[in-house]
Coordinates of C-alpha atoms in Angstrom, one line a residue:
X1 CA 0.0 0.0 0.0
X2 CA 1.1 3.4 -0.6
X3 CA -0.9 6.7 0.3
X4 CA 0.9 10.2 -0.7
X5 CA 3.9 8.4 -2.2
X6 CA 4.2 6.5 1.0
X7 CA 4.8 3.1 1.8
X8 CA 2.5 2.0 4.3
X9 CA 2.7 -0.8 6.8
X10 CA -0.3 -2.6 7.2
X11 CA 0.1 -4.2 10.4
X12 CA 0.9 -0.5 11.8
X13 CA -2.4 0.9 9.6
X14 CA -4.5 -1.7 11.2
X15 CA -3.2 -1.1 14.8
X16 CA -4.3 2.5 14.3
X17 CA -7.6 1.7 13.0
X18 CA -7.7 -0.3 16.0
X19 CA -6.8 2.2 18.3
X20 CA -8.1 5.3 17.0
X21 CA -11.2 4.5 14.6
X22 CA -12.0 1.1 15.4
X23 CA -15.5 2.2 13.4
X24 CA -13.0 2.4 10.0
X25 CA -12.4 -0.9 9.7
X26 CA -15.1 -2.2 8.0
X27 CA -13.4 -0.9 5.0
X28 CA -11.2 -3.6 5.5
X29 CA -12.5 -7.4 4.8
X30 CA -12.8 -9.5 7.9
X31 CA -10.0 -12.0 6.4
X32 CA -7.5 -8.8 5.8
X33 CA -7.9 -7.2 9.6
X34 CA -7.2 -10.4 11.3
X35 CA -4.0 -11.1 8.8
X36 CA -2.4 -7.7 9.5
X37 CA -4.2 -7.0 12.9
X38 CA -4.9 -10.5 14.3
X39 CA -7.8 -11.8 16.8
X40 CA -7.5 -8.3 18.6
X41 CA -8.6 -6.5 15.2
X42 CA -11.2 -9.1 14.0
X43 CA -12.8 -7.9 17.8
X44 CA -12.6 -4.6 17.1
X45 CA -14.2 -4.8 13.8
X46 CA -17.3 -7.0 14.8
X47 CA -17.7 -4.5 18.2
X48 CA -17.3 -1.5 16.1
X49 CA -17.8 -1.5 12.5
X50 CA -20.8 -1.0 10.6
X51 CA -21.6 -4.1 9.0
X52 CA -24.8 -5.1 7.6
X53 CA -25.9 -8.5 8.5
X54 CA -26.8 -9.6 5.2
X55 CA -24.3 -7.9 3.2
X56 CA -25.3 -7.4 -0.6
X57 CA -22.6 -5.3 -2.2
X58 CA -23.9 -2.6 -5.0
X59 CA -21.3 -0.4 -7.0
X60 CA -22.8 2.3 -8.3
X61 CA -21.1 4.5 -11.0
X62 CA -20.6 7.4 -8.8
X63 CA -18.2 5.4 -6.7
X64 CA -20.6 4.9 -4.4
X65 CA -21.6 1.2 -2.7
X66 CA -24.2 0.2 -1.0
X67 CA -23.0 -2.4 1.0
X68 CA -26.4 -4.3 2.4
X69 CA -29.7 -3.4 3.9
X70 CA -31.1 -4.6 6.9
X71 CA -35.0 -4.3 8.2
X72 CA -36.5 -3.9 11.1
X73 CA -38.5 -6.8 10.2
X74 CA -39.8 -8.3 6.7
X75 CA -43.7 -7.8 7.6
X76 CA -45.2 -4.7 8.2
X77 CA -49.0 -3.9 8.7
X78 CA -51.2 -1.5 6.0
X79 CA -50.8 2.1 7.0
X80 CA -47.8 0.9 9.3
X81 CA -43.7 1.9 8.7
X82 CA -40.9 0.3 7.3
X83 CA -37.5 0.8 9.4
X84 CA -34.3 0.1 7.0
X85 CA -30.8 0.8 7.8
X86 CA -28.6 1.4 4.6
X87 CA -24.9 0.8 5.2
X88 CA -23.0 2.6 2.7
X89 CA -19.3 3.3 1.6
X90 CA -17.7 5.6 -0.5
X91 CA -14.9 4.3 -2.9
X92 CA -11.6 5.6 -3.5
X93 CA -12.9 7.8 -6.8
X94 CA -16.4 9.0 -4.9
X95 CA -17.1 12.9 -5.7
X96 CA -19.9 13.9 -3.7
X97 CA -22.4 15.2 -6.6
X98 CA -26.4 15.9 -6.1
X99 CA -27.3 12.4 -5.8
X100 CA -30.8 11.9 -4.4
X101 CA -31.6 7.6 -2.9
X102 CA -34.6 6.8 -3.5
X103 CA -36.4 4.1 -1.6
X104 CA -39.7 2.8 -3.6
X105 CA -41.9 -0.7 -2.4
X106 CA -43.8 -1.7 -5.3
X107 CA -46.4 -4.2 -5.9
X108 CA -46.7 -7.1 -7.9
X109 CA -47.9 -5.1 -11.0
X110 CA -45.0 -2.7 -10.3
X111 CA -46.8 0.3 -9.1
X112 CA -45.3 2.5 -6.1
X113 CA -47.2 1.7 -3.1
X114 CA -44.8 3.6 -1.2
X115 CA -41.3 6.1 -1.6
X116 CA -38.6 7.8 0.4
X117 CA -36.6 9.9 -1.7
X118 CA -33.6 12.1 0.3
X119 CA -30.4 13.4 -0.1
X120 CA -28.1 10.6 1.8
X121 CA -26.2 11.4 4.7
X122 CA -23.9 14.3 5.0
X123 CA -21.0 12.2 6.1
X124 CA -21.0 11.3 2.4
X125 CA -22.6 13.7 0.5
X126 CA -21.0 16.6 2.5
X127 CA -18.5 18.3 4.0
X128 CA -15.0 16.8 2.4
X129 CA -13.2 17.1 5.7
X130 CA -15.6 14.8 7.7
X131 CA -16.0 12.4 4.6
X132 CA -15.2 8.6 6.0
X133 CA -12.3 6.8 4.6
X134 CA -12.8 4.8 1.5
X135 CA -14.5 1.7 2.1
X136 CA -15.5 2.8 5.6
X137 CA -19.3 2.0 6.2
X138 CA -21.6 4.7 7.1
X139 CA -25.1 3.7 8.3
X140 CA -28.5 5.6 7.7
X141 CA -31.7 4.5 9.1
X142 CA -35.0 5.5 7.1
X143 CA -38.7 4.7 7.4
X144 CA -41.4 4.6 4.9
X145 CA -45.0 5.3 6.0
X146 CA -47.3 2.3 3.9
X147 CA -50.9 3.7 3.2
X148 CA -53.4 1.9 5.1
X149 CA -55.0 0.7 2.1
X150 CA -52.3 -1.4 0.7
X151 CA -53.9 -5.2 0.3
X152 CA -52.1 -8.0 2.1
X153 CA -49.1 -9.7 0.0
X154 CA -45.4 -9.3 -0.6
X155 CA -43.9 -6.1 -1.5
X156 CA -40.6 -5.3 -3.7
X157 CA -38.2 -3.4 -2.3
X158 CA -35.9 -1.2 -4.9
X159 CA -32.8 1.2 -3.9
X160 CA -31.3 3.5 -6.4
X161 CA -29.7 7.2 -7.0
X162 CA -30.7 9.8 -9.0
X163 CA -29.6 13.2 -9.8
X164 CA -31.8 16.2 -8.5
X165 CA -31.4 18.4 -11.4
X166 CA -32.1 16.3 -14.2
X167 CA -33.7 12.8 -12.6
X168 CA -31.5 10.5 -14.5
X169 CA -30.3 7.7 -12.7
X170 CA -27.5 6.3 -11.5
X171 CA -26.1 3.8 -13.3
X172 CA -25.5 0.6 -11.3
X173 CA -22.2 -1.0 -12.4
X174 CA -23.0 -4.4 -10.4
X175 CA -24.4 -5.9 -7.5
X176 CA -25.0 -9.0 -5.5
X177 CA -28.9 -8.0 -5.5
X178 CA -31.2 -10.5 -6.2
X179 CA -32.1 -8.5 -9.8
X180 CA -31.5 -4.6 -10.7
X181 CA -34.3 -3.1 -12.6
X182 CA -34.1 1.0 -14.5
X183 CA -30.7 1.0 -12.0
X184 CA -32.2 0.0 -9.0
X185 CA -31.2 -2.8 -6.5
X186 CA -34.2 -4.8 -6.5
X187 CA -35.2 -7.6 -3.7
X188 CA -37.9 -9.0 -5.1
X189 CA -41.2 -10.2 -2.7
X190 CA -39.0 -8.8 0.5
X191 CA -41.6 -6.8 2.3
X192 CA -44.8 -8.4 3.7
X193 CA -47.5 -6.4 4.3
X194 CA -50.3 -8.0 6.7
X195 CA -53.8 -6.7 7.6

């Protein structure tokens, strides 16, 4: 590894992380910390990094990955709210631009039964000087309000970017989702709703 022209240790790198920001290495695979930081690290990183418990990796072309999503729970009742936390990470070539998520639940005919559309989290989208480092996970935690008349049945659940000036969206470059639809993550039938 070398950073500013630097060689870098990465036994010394990961004995920082542990020390300082124990949070930063879940840029780091679980297999990498314990080589260079042994059982000590691997501790660290399960206490402290933000890791999703399903992970499902999603590059988009921004530079931007969505690491996994986890829910509160899989069922929710009509005219009840979701709870997702998004885990994302910024990649070494991110450039924080005017990228809007969009959260949508459709039906089985594909209609929007419910959205959340916002402009992610500062520590990404922000301020350069508080930015995480590259691969570090950042967590957000959203809800989406379901309309009490939503019928019983599964729901998909769809995760994308899009730009706020122009709508166009961004393009996902690959992902371990179960499909990508119009550059959207797409878990098909993941949301329950029950009366």
């Amino acid at each position: 590894l070398v950073i500013a022209g630097q060689p870098l240790n990465p036994k010394k790198l990961v004995q920082d992380l542990v020390r300082w920001r124990p949070a930063a290495l879940s840029g780091l695979a679980e297999e990498e910390t314990r080589r260079w930081g042994g059982e000590e690290a691997v501790k660290a990183r399960q206490e402290s990094a933000l890791v999703p418990e399903n992970p499902c990796v999603t590059q988009f072309a921004n530079g931007i990955r969505l690491e996994g999503v986890d829910l509160a729970s899989g069922t929710v009742r009509a005219g009840g709210e979701l709870v997702l936390r998004l885990y994302w990470a910024a990649g070494e070539v991110f450039e924080a631009g005017n990228e809007i998520v969009f959260i949508h639940l459709r039906d089985g005919r594909g209609k929007i039964v419910a959205q959340g559309d916002y402009w992610g989290t500062l520590l990404l989208w922000g301020v350069p000087s508080v930015q995480p480092a590259a691969g570090e996970s950042v967590v957000e935690t959203r809800s989406l309000a379901l309309p009490s008349d939503v019928p019983p049945g599964p729901l998909d659940l769809s995760i994308g970017l899009y730009q706020m000036g122009t709508g166009r969206r961004t393009r996902v470059e690959e992902s371990e989702a179960p499909e990508v639809r119009r550059n959207a993550v797409t878990w098909p039938g993941r949301i329950q709703v029950v009366k």
